[in-house]
């Protein structure tokens, strides 16, 4: 798939404008602080996920404005969709082909984007929530039903958390919620385990290309919901909820469930979350993302749009060569930002589109 048109209104420093995008390689250039990242961030918003830079809508609104929107045309093999999101500090409304959708979540899966950005090191070094979100977001791309399960789990979890805030509640009162959480939690973990097995296999291959000397990359789901045999059994999960119930009541917060899962990432057996160097972390992040791109392509029979924000400043020549080599092998829409001239690997591409961003305005 590719995004052929992007229309922004009151989005950060960007002018209200429509930008046409080529289906292959696109290089966005401009001096620091002129709006390159803002432009790719606007595109990323079309996925229905939160921005890769912030989870606060308010930051995306042009200063002094109360409302903003991003619309785009997403071209698939089977036809095109016009989608858009308008938002104010507390609200987001999604649109598809001229009609409002019930929830922005309904847009998920229409436009899939895999972004590489300087904040990505958190995928390895940040809190477990970064790794859960990464998994969940791309699992939704390949199996939209998964989102329903996640949302059903979140709703039940919120109700249980609210109940736990009350005083004098009993274990019996938690049970109806725990039954629901067992059912949805079991599905979530089962899906995560499967997805991660495929992803680990792909990522290991890419990692060997990037950083063979760092040793073998392994990814495994760390979840209390998986039993000793590495299986997901509802009995085990139900027993887990029962075991922590009185502790949860004492703590007044939840202590068990897939919202506490993590992904263990190891190189040669050593835990990357704690021990990987900057360079090692970067190679792992790239491998994970390239792995996700491959999986999406296998399952969707379509490529996601790739965004590389400022990666040149992040990568040494060898890694940058291998990254572009891996990405440009197939005709994917690949949008790259930088402050000077396009990376060497893009220069030979006769269909390369160059866009200049100056003070929020785009010149093709
Ligand atoms: N909500 C907002 N309203 C108006 N302007 C904003 C808003 N948020 C950020 N900006 C401005 O947008 C500019 C930053 O844009 P952006 O991060 O896209 O720059 P960039 O071209 O990617 O720069 P760099 O090369 O340094 O990465 C800054 O000048 C910043 O002040
Ligand atoms: Mg930038």
mmCIF file of C-alpha atoms and ligand atoms in Angstrom:
data_model
loop_
_atom_site.group_PDB
_atom_site.id
_atom_site.type_symbol
_atom_site.label_atom_id
_atom_site.label_comp_id
_atom_site.label_asym_id
_atom_site.label_seq_id
_atom_site.Cartn_x
_atom_site.Cartn_y
_atom_site.Cartn_z
ATOM 1 C CA UNK A 1 0.000 0.000 0.000
ATOM 2 C CA UNK A 2 1.012 3.627 -0.132
ATOM 3 C CA UNK A 3 -0.272 7.018 0.930
ATOM 4 C CA UNK A 4 -0.746 9.136 -2.182
ATOM 5 C CA UNK A 5 -2.090 12.312 -0.619
ATOM 6 C CA UNK A 6 -1.812 13.924 2.767
ATOM 7 C CA UNK A 7 -3.823 16.946 3.826
ATOM 8 C CA UNK A 8 -3.046 18.755 7.058
ATOM 9 C CA UNK A 9 -5.007 21.413 8.917
ATOM 10 C CA UNK A 10 -3.713 23.198 12.026
ATOM 11 C CA UNK A 11 -1.181 20.425 12.515
ATOM 12 C CA UNK A 12 1.823 21.667 14.557
ATOM 13 C CA UNK A 13 3.816 24.199 12.472
ATOM 14 C CA UNK A 14 2.604 22.855 9.122
ATOM 15 C CA UNK A 15 0.760 25.099 6.699
ATOM 16 C CA UNK A 16 -2.773 23.966 5.823
ATOM 17 C CA UNK A 17 -1.904 22.108 2.657
ATOM 18 C CA UNK A 18 -2.223 19.000 0.542
ATOM 19 C CA UNK A 19 0.928 17.048 -0.210
ATOM 20 C CA UNK A 20 1.121 14.495 -3.036
ATOM 21 C CA UNK A 21 3.406 11.561 -2.275
ATOM 22 C CA UNK A 22 5.089 9.185 -4.714
ATOM 23 C CA UNK A 23 4.500 5.429 -4.255
ATOM 24 C CA UNK A 24 8.228 4.626 -3.976
ATOM 25 C CA UNK A 25 11.093 6.536 -2.395
ATOM 26 C CA UNK A 26 10.434 10.031 -1.039
ATOM 27 C CA UNK A 27 13.105 12.248 0.482
ATOM 28 C CA UNK A 28 11.945 15.095 2.722
ATOM 29 C CA UNK A 29 14.593 17.728 3.232
ATOM 30 C CA UNK A 30 14.756 20.991 5.157
ATOM 31 C CA UNK A 31 16.704 22.724 7.881
ATOM 32 C CA UNK A 32 16.308 21.814 11.532
ATOM 33 C CA UNK A 33 13.006 22.797 13.067
ATOM 34 C CA UNK A 34 11.197 23.422 9.768
ATOM 35 C CA UNK A 35 8.608 20.642 9.996
ATOM 36 C CA UNK A 36 10.007 17.429 8.463
ATOM 37 C CA UNK A 37 9.194 15.264 11.462
ATOM 38 C CA UNK A 38 5.839 17.029 11.808
ATOM 39 C CA UNK A 39 4.998 15.974 8.260
ATOM 40 C CA UNK A 40 5.803 12.291 8.788
ATOM 41 C CA UNK A 41 4.099 12.436 12.172
ATOM 42 C CA UNK A 42 0.922 13.637 10.422
ATOM 43 C CA UNK A 43 1.161 10.667 8.080
ATOM 44 C CA UNK A 44 1.688 8.302 10.994
ATOM 45 C CA UNK A 45 -1.454 9.639 12.704
ATOM 46 C CA UNK A 46 -3.485 8.092 9.862
ATOM 47 C CA UNK A 47 -2.735 4.641 11.288
ATOM 48 C CA UNK A 48 -5.139 5.449 14.121
ATOM 49 C CA UNK A 49 -2.353 4.985 16.694
ATOM 50 C CA UNK A 50 -1.023 7.755 18.855
ATOM 51 C CA UNK A 51 1.899 9.735 17.499
ATOM 52 C CA UNK A 52 5.355 8.166 17.804
ATOM 53 C CA UNK A 53 6.422 11.357 19.596
ATOM 54 C CA UNK A 54 3.608 12.042 22.025
ATOM 55 C CA UNK A 55 0.406 10.552 23.323
ATOM 56 C CA UNK A 56 -1.110 13.996 23.983
ATOM 57 C CA UNK A 57 -3.360 15.309 21.179
ATOM 58 C CA UNK A 58 -2.983 18.800 22.562
ATOM 59 C CA UNK A 59 0.668 18.919 21.489
ATOM 60 C CA UNK A 60 -0.299 18.237 17.881
ATOM 61 C CA UNK A 61 -2.597 21.251 17.611
ATOM 62 C CA UNK A 62 -1.075 24.323 16.068
ATOM 63 C CA UNK A 63 -0.392 26.694 18.948
ATOM 64 C CA UNK A 64 -3.474 28.780 19.658
ATOM 65 C CA UNK A 65 -5.840 26.547 17.716
ATOM 66 C CA UNK A 66 -8.534 24.283 19.151
ATOM 67 C CA UNK A 67 -8.965 21.779 16.418
ATOM 68 C CA UNK A 68 -6.770 20.042 13.891
ATOM 69 C CA UNK A 69 -7.074 17.322 11.281
ATOM 70 C CA UNK A 70 -5.128 15.044 8.997
ATOM 71 C CA UNK A 71 -6.706 13.397 5.949
ATOM 72 C CA UNK A 72 -5.090 11.067 3.485
ATOM 73 C CA UNK A 73 -5.623 8.784 0.537
ATOM 74 C CA UNK A 74 -4.415 5.257 1.122
ATOM 75 C CA UNK A 75 -3.979 3.227 -2.051
ATOM 76 C CA UNK A 76 -4.273 -0.550 -1.721
ATOM 77 C CA UNK A 77 -4.054 -3.225 -4.397
ATOM 78 C CA UNK A 78 -7.816 -3.507 -4.213
ATOM 79 C CA UNK A 79 -8.668 0.213 -4.316
ATOM 80 C CA UNK A 80 -8.229 3.454 -2.428
ATOM 81 C CA UNK A 81 -9.610 4.697 0.895
ATOM 82 C CA UNK A 82 -9.919 8.293 2.012
ATOM 83 C CA UNK A 83 -9.361 8.338 5.732
ATOM 84 C CA UNK A 84 -8.896 11.078 8.248
ATOM 85 C CA UNK A 85 -8.789 12.020 11.877
ATOM 86 C CA UNK A 86 -9.838 15.299 13.396
ATOM 87 C CA UNK A 87 -8.926 16.055 16.952
ATOM 88 C CA UNK A 88 -9.118 18.521 19.782
ATOM 89 C CA UNK A 89 -7.296 18.206 23.105
ATOM 90 C CA UNK A 90 -9.784 15.715 24.520
ATOM 91 C CA UNK A 91 -11.327 14.097 21.487
ATOM 92 C CA UNK A 92 -10.554 12.252 18.257
ATOM 93 C CA UNK A 93 -12.999 11.591 15.435
ATOM 94 C CA UNK A 94 -12.246 9.242 12.557
ATOM 95 C CA UNK A 95 -13.557 9.392 8.997
ATOM 96 C CA UNK A 96 -13.525 6.848 6.222
ATOM 97 C CA UNK A 97 -14.653 7.530 2.688
ATOM 98 C CA UNK A 98 -16.674 10.568 3.653
ATOM 99 C CA UNK A 99 -18.437 9.112 6.684
ATOM 100 C CA UNK A 100 -17.696 9.350 10.378
ATOM 101 C CA UNK A 101 -16.626 6.033 11.901
ATOM 102 C CA UNK A 102 -17.823 4.962 15.315
ATOM 103 C CA UNK A 103 -14.348 5.067 16.791
ATOM 104 C CA UNK A 104 -10.849 5.902 15.591
ATOM 105 C CA UNK A 105 -10.026 2.258 16.291
ATOM 106 C CA UNK A 106 -12.145 1.371 13.239
ATOM 107 C CA UNK A 107 -9.415 2.931 11.093
ATOM 108 C CA UNK A 108 -6.723 0.632 12.400
ATOM 109 C CA UNK A 109 -5.340 -1.670 9.762
ATOM 110 C CA UNK A 110 -6.362 0.611 6.849
ATOM 111 C CA UNK A 111 -3.060 2.461 6.778
ATOM 112 C CA UNK A 112 -0.075 0.576 8.142
ATOM 113 C CA UNK A 113 3.115 2.464 8.758
ATOM 114 C CA UNK A 114 6.363 1.247 10.263
ATOM 115 C CA UNK A 115 8.379 4.209 11.480
ATOM 116 C CA UNK A 116 12.054 4.353 12.421
ATOM 117 C CA UNK A 117 12.821 7.360 14.573
ATOM 118 C CA UNK A 118 15.485 8.535 17.005
ATOM 119 C CA UNK A 119 13.139 7.816 19.941
ATOM 120 C CA UNK A 120 13.075 4.109 19.059
ATOM 121 C CA UNK A 121 15.793 3.085 21.493
ATOM 122 C CA UNK A 122 13.000 2.969 24.098
ATOM 123 C CA UNK A 123 11.765 -0.150 22.374
ATOM 124 C CA UNK A 124 14.692 -1.974 23.971
ATOM 125 C CA UNK A 125 15.671 0.317 26.840
ATOM 126 C CA UNK A 126 12.313 1.787 27.886
ATOM 127 C CA UNK A 127 9.594 0.413 30.143
ATOM 128 C CA UNK A 128 7.763 -2.826 29.251
ATOM 129 C CA UNK A 129 4.808 -0.791 27.979
ATOM 130 C CA UNK A 130 6.854 0.251 24.924
ATOM 131 C CA UNK A 131 7.406 -3.379 23.978
ATOM 132 C CA UNK A 132 3.779 -4.350 24.596
ATOM 133 C CA UNK A 133 2.553 -1.447 22.455
ATOM 134 C CA UNK A 134 4.916 -2.378 19.644
ATOM 135 C CA UNK A 135 3.605 -5.944 19.606
ATOM 136 C CA UNK A 136 -0.027 -4.994 19.966
ATOM 137 C CA UNK A 137 0.024 -2.301 17.321
ATOM 138 C CA UNK A 138 1.460 -4.537 14.643
ATOM 139 C CA UNK A 139 -0.633 -7.521 15.681
ATOM 140 C CA UNK A 140 -3.665 -5.325 15.019
ATOM 141 C CA UNK A 141 -2.296 -4.621 11.534
ATOM 142 C CA UNK A 142 -2.310 -8.308 10.666
ATOM 143 C CA UNK A 143 -5.405 -9.416 12.577
ATOM 144 C CA UNK A 144 -7.929 -6.613 13.166
ATOM 145 C CA UNK A 145 -9.971 -8.901 15.510
ATOM 146 C CA UNK A 146 -7.153 -8.721 17.992
ATOM 147 C CA UNK A 147 -8.083 -5.109 18.680
ATOM 148 C CA UNK A 148 -11.552 -6.153 19.863
ATOM 149 C CA UNK A 149 -9.998 -8.584 22.306
ATOM 150 C CA UNK A 150 -7.574 -5.933 23.572
ATOM 151 C CA UNK A 151 -10.356 -3.418 24.039
ATOM 152 C CA UNK A 152 -12.630 -5.909 25.760
ATOM 153 C CA UNK A 153 -9.760 -6.724 28.127
ATOM 154 C CA UNK A 154 -9.074 -3.018 28.784
ATOM 155 C CA UNK A 155 -12.724 -2.360 29.618
ATOM 156 C CA UNK A 156 -12.920 -5.262 32.054
ATOM 157 C CA UNK A 157 -9.578 -4.240 33.561
ATOM 158 C CA UNK A 158 -10.775 -0.645 34.058
ATOM 159 C CA UNK A 159 -13.910 -1.889 35.823
ATOM 160 C CA UNK A 160 -11.891 -4.154 38.065
ATOM 161 C CA UNK A 161 -9.414 -1.352 38.829
ATOM 162 C CA UNK A 162 -12.305 0.953 39.773
ATOM 163 C CA UNK A 163 -13.739 -1.720 42.060
ATOM 164 C CA UNK A 164 -10.340 -2.195 43.727
ATOM 165 C CA UNK A 165 -10.286 1.503 44.647
ATOM 166 C CA UNK A 166 -13.356 0.966 46.848
ATOM 167 C CA UNK A 167 -12.889 -0.061 50.449
ATOM 168 C CA UNK A 168 -14.013 -3.313 52.016
ATOM 169 C CA UNK A 169 -14.445 -5.373 48.870
ATOM 170 C CA UNK A 170 -14.193 -9.169 48.887
ATOM 171 C CA UNK A 171 -12.404 -11.692 46.699
ATOM 172 C CA UNK A 172 -15.828 -12.952 45.583
ATOM 173 C CA UNK A 173 -16.668 -9.531 44.157
ATOM 174 C CA UNK A 174 -13.545 -9.647 41.972
ATOM 175 C CA UNK A 175 -14.389 -13.051 40.502
ATOM 176 C CA UNK A 176 -16.813 -11.995 37.751
ATOM 177 C CA UNK A 177 -14.185 -9.573 36.430
ATOM 178 C CA UNK A 178 -11.438 -12.156 36.779
ATOM 179 C CA UNK A 179 -13.472 -14.624 34.716
ATOM 180 C CA UNK A 180 -13.690 -12.116 31.886
ATOM 181 C CA UNK A 181 -10.030 -11.185 32.272
ATOM 182 C CA UNK A 182 -9.087 -14.873 32.133
ATOM 183 C CA UNK A 183 -10.952 -15.321 28.864
ATOM 184 C CA UNK A 184 -9.642 -12.169 27.151
ATOM 185 C CA UNK A 185 -6.224 -12.357 28.791
ATOM 186 C CA UNK A 186 -5.807 -15.940 27.566
ATOM 187 C CA UNK A 187 -6.545 -14.849 23.994
ATOM 188 C CA UNK A 188 -4.166 -11.911 24.202
ATOM 189 C CA UNK A 189 -1.277 -13.953 25.513
ATOM 190 C CA UNK A 190 -1.880 -16.797 23.085
ATOM 191 C CA UNK A 191 -1.765 -14.325 20.188
ATOM 192 C CA UNK A 192 1.294 -12.561 21.528
ATOM 193 C CA UNK A 193 3.196 -15.829 21.927
ATOM 194 C CA UNK A 194 2.430 -16.877 18.346
ATOM 195 C CA UNK A 195 3.236 -13.482 16.862
ATOM 196 C CA UNK A 196 6.464 -13.256 18.789
ATOM 197 C CA UNK A 197 7.631 -16.685 17.621
ATOM 198 C CA UNK A 198 7.306 -15.569 13.992
ATOM 199 C CA UNK A 199 8.777 -12.156 14.704
ATOM 200 C CA UNK A 200 11.728 -13.606 16.626
ATOM 201 C CA UNK A 201 12.608 -15.808 13.705
ATOM 202 C CA UNK A 202 12.592 -12.901 11.227
ATOM 203 C CA UNK A 203 14.388 -10.496 13.554
ATOM 204 C CA UNK A 204 17.119 -13.046 14.248
ATOM 205 C CA UNK A 205 17.824 -13.268 10.507
ATOM 206 C CA UNK A 206 18.038 -9.510 10.053
ATOM 207 C CA UNK A 207 20.160 -9.154 13.138
ATOM 208 C CA UNK A 208 22.675 -11.626 11.753
ATOM 209 C CA UNK A 209 23.017 -9.319 8.723
ATOM 210 C CA UNK A 210 23.452 -6.191 10.833
ATOM 211 C CA UNK A 211 25.571 -7.305 13.695
ATOM 212 C CA UNK A 212 26.730 -10.883 13.436
ATOM 213 C CA UNK A 213 29.456 -10.376 15.990
ATOM 214 C CA UNK A 214 26.927 -9.345 18.674
ATOM 215 C CA UNK A 215 25.686 -12.938 18.827
ATOM 216 C CA UNK A 216 22.287 -14.528 18.415
ATOM 217 C CA UNK A 217 19.195 -12.414 19.041
ATOM 218 C CA UNK A 218 16.373 -14.057 20.981
ATOM 219 C CA UNK A 219 12.931 -12.707 21.816
ATOM 220 C CA UNK A 220 10.494 -14.339 24.188
ATOM 221 C CA UNK A 221 7.306 -13.245 25.851
ATOM 222 C CA UNK A 222 7.694 -12.758 29.578
ATOM 223 C CA UNK A 223 4.267 -13.346 31.001
ATOM 224 C CA UNK A 224 2.982 -14.774 34.272
ATOM 225 C CA UNK A 225 0.086 -16.081 32.230
ATOM 226 C CA UNK A 226 2.265 -18.606 30.415
ATOM 227 C CA UNK A 227 2.767 -21.808 32.438
ATOM 228 C CA UNK A 228 6.037 -23.622 33.122
ATOM 229 C CA UNK A 229 5.664 -25.684 29.965
ATOM 230 C CA UNK A 230 5.445 -22.477 27.956
ATOM 231 C CA UNK A 231 1.745 -23.032 27.252
ATOM 232 C CA UNK A 232 -1.261 -20.801 27.681
ATOM 233 C CA UNK A 233 -3.880 -22.613 29.756
ATOM 234 C CA UNK A 234 -7.017 -20.941 31.084
ATOM 235 C CA UNK A 235 -6.805 -22.978 34.328
ATOM 236 C CA UNK A 236 -3.340 -21.618 34.976
ATOM 237 C CA UNK A 237 -4.529 -18.049 34.308
ATOM 238 C CA UNK A 238 -7.651 -18.374 36.456
ATOM 239 C CA UNK A 239 -5.493 -19.745 39.300
ATOM 240 C CA UNK A 240 -3.149 -16.784 38.836
ATOM 241 C CA UNK A 241 -5.951 -14.283 39.308
ATOM 242 C CA UNK A 242 -7.209 -16.168 42.356
ATOM 243 C CA UNK A 243 -3.708 -16.305 43.885
ATOM 244 C CA UNK A 244 -3.200 -12.530 43.814
ATOM 245 C CA UNK A 245 -6.769 -11.484 44.710
ATOM 246 C CA UNK A 246 -6.217 -10.675 48.380
ATOM 247 C CA UNK A 247 -2.960 -8.890 47.578
ATOM 248 C CA UNK A 248 -4.778 -6.808 44.965
ATOM 249 C CA UNK A 249 -7.390 -5.835 47.532
ATOM 250 C CA UNK A 250 -4.681 -4.807 49.993
ATOM 251 C CA UNK A 251 -2.752 -2.850 47.316
ATOM 252 C CA UNK A 252 -5.949 -1.492 45.792
ATOM 253 C CA UNK A 253 -4.538 -2.143 42.354
ATOM 254 C CA UNK A 254 -4.268 -4.998 39.863
ATOM 255 C CA UNK A 255 -1.278 -7.322 40.118
ATOM 256 C CA UNK A 256 -1.741 -9.935 37.377
ATOM 257 C CA UNK A 257 -2.599 -9.980 33.706
ATOM 258 C CA UNK A 258 -1.226 -9.367 30.217
ATOM 259 C CA UNK A 259 -1.065 -5.635 30.917
ATOM 260 C CA UNK A 260 2.071 -6.562 32.860
ATOM 261 C CA UNK A 261 3.709 -8.663 30.124
ATOM 262 C CA UNK A 262 7.137 -7.849 28.759
ATOM 263 C CA UNK A 263 9.328 -9.105 25.933
ATOM 264 C CA UNK A 264 12.694 -10.504 26.944
ATOM 265 C CA UNK A 265 15.344 -9.515 24.405
ATOM 266 C CA UNK A 266 18.693 -11.253 24.669
ATOM 267 C CA UNK A 267 21.936 -11.327 22.734
ATOM 268 C CA UNK A 268 24.082 -14.357 23.443
ATOM 269 C CA UNK A 269 21.949 -14.869 26.556
ATOM 270 C CA UNK A 270 22.569 -11.419 27.994
ATOM 271 C CA UNK A 271 19.567 -9.160 28.619
ATOM 272 C CA UNK A 272 19.547 -6.256 26.147
ATOM 273 C CA UNK A 273 17.098 -4.252 28.234
ATOM 274 C CA UNK A 274 19.794 -3.883 30.859
ATOM 275 C CA UNK A 275 23.106 -4.470 29.107
ATOM 276 C CA UNK A 276 23.038 -3.619 25.390
ATOM 277 C CA UNK A 277 25.230 -0.726 24.258
ATOM 278 C CA UNK A 278 23.801 2.095 22.126
ATOM 279 C CA UNK A 279 25.012 0.493 18.927
ATOM 280 C CA UNK A 280 23.781 -2.960 19.902
ATOM 281 C CA UNK A 281 20.423 -1.488 20.874
ATOM 282 C CA UNK A 282 20.114 0.205 17.509
ATOM 283 C CA UNK A 283 20.815 -3.033 15.632
ATOM 284 C CA UNK A 284 18.198 -4.840 17.697
ATOM 285 C CA UNK A 285 15.606 -2.126 17.058
ATOM 286 C CA UNK A 286 16.262 -2.188 13.322
ATOM 287 C CA UNK A 287 15.994 -5.975 13.268
ATOM 288 C CA UNK A 288 12.688 -5.902 15.135
ATOM 289 C CA UNK A 289 11.221 -3.359 12.766
ATOM 290 C CA UNK A 290 12.461 -5.093 9.623
ATOM 291 C CA UNK A 291 11.039 -8.310 11.055
ATOM 292 C CA UNK A 292 7.664 -6.645 11.513
ATOM 293 C CA UNK A 293 7.720 -5.312 7.952
ATOM 294 C CA UNK A 294 8.372 -8.816 6.600
ATOM 295 C CA UNK A 295 5.585 -10.299 8.702
ATOM 296 C CA UNK A 296 3.103 -7.641 7.632
ATOM 297 C CA UNK A 297 3.965 -8.279 4.004
ATOM 298 C CA UNK A 298 3.550 -12.024 4.374
ATOM 299 C CA UNK A 299 0.222 -11.780 6.098
ATOM 300 C CA UNK A 300 -1.288 -8.829 4.209
ATOM 301 C CA UNK A 301 0.292 -9.453 0.812
ATOM 302 C CA UNK A 302 0.988 -5.712 0.842
ATOM 303 C CA UNK A 303 3.818 -3.529 2.082
ATOM 304 C CA UNK A 304 3.358 -1.005 4.848
ATOM 305 C CA UNK A 305 4.610 2.535 4.292
ATOM 306 C CA UNK A 306 8.060 2.916 5.809
ATOM 307 C CA UNK A 307 9.092 6.150 7.517
ATOM 308 C CA UNK A 308 12.744 6.791 8.335
ATOM 309 C CA UNK A 309 12.905 9.968 10.356
ATOM 310 C CA UNK A 310 16.402 11.317 10.729
ATOM 311 C CA UNK A 311 18.020 7.887 10.715
ATOM 312 C CA UNK A 312 21.124 9.117 8.928
ATOM 313 C CA UNK A 313 22.161 10.988 12.027
ATOM 314 C CA UNK A 314 21.641 7.793 14.010
ATOM 315 C CA UNK A 315 23.393 5.154 11.945
ATOM 316 C CA UNK A 316 26.950 4.497 10.956
ATOM 317 C CA UNK A 317 27.648 3.953 7.262
ATOM 318 C CA UNK A 318 27.652 0.155 7.434
ATOM 319 C CA UNK A 319 24.320 -0.134 9.224
ATOM 320 C CA UNK A 320 22.731 2.530 7.078
ATOM 321 C CA UNK A 321 23.811 0.636 3.933
ATOM 322 C CA UNK A 322 22.370 -2.618 5.196
ATOM 323 C CA UNK A 323 19.152 -0.959 6.353
ATOM 324 C CA UNK A 324 18.514 0.713 3.011
ATOM 325 C CA UNK A 325 19.584 -2.466 1.258
ATOM 326 C CA UNK A 326 16.988 -4.459 3.170
ATOM 327 C CA UNK A 327 14.254 -1.853 2.735
ATOM 328 C CA UNK A 328 14.708 -0.965 -0.897
ATOM 329 C CA UNK A 329 14.837 -4.559 -2.094
ATOM 330 C CA UNK A 330 11.122 -4.392 -2.791
ATOM 331 C CA UNK A 331 9.102 -1.480 -4.155
ATOM 332 C CA UNK A 332 7.905 -0.102 -0.864
ATOM 333 C CA UNK A 333 6.857 3.458 -0.216
ATOM 334 C CA UNK A 334 9.824 4.627 1.813
ATOM 335 C CA UNK A 335 9.763 8.149 3.187
ATOM 336 C CA UNK A 336 13.083 9.412 4.463
ATOM 337 C CA UNK A 337 13.781 12.728 6.194
ATOM 338 C CA UNK A 338 17.139 14.480 6.476
ATOM 339 C CA UNK A 339 18.739 17.891 6.495
ATOM 340 C CA UNK A 340 20.887 17.687 3.385
ATOM 341 C CA UNK A 341 20.933 15.497 0.296
ATOM 342 C CA UNK A 342 19.264 12.102 -0.118
ATOM 343 C CA UNK A 343 21.238 9.111 1.138
ATOM 344 C CA UNK A 344 23.445 7.503 -1.502
ATOM 345 C CA UNK A 345 21.161 4.479 -1.755
ATOM 346 C CA UNK A 346 18.221 6.616 -2.897
ATOM 347 C CA UNK A 347 20.109 8.735 -5.408
ATOM 348 C CA UNK A 348 20.127 6.072 -8.107
ATOM 349 C CA UNK A 349 16.338 5.733 -7.978
ATOM 350 C CA UNK A 350 14.956 7.619 -10.996
ATOM 351 C CA UNK A 351 11.467 7.850 -9.479
ATOM 352 C CA UNK A 352 12.746 9.417 -6.257
ATOM 353 C CA UNK A 353 10.530 12.309 -5.133
ATOM 354 C CA UNK A 354 12.206 15.161 -3.276
ATOM 355 C CA UNK A 355 10.131 17.383 -1.009
ATOM 356 C CA UNK A 356 11.464 20.494 0.689
ATOM 357 C CA UNK A 357 9.912 21.740 3.925
ATOM 358 C CA UNK A 358 10.440 25.366 4.792
ATOM 359 C CA UNK A 359 8.800 26.911 7.788
ATOM 360 C CA UNK A 360 5.978 24.369 7.669
ATOM 361 C CA UNK A 361 5.294 24.787 3.948
ATOM 362 C CA UNK A 362 5.979 21.991 1.525
ATOM 363 C CA UNK A 363 7.578 22.481 -1.913
ATOM 364 C CA UNK A 364 7.836 19.531 -4.306
HETATM 365 N N1 LIG B 1 1.971 22.437 18.304
HETATM 366 C C1 LIG B 1 2.785 23.187 17.594
HETATM 367 N N2 LIG B 1 2.362 24.348 17.010
HETATM 368 C C2 LIG B 1 3.195 25.102 16.276
HETATM 369 N N3 LIG B 1 4.487 24.796 16.077
HETATM 370 C C3 LIG B 1 4.960 23.657 16.616
HETATM 371 C C4 LIG B 1 4.135 22.797 17.393
HETATM 372 N N4 LIG B 1 4.878 21.740 17.798
HETATM 373 C C5 LIG B 1 6.106 21.936 17.309
HETATM 374 N N5 LIG B 1 6.164 23.081 16.595
HETATM 375 C C6 LIG B 1 7.314 23.631 15.881
HETATM 376 O O1 LIG B 1 7.646 22.743 14.844
HETATM 377 C C7 LIG B 1 9.045 22.807 14.627
HETATM 378 C C8 LIG B 1 9.663 21.441 14.701
HETATM 379 O O2 LIG B 1 9.316 20.761 13.630
HETATM 380 P P1 LIG B 1 9.973 19.345 13.347
HETATM 381 O O3 LIG B 1 10.249 18.620 14.592
HETATM 382 O O4 LIG B 1 9.117 18.725 12.332
HETATM 383 O O5 LIG B 1 11.348 19.833 12.712
HETATM 384 P P2 LIG B 1 12.326 19.006 11.790
HETATM 385 O O6 LIG B 1 12.305 19.645 10.446
HETATM 386 O O7 LIG B 1 12.052 17.572 11.877
HETATM 387 O O8 LIG B 1 13.704 19.386 12.484
HETATM 388 P P3 LIG B 1 15.001 18.454 12.780
HETATM 389 O O9 LIG B 1 15.788 18.469 11.524
HETATM 390 O O10 LIG B 1 15.695 19.214 13.854
HETATM 391 O O11 LIG B 1 14.540 17.112 13.184
HETATM 392 C C9 LIG B 1 9.665 23.629 15.710
HETATM 393 O O12 LIG B 1 9.968 24.864 15.191
HETATM 394 C C10 LIG B 1 8.564 23.713 16.745
HETATM 395 O O13 LIG B 1 8.626 24.894 17.440
HETATM 396 MG MG1 LIG B 2 12.993 16.004 12.802
#
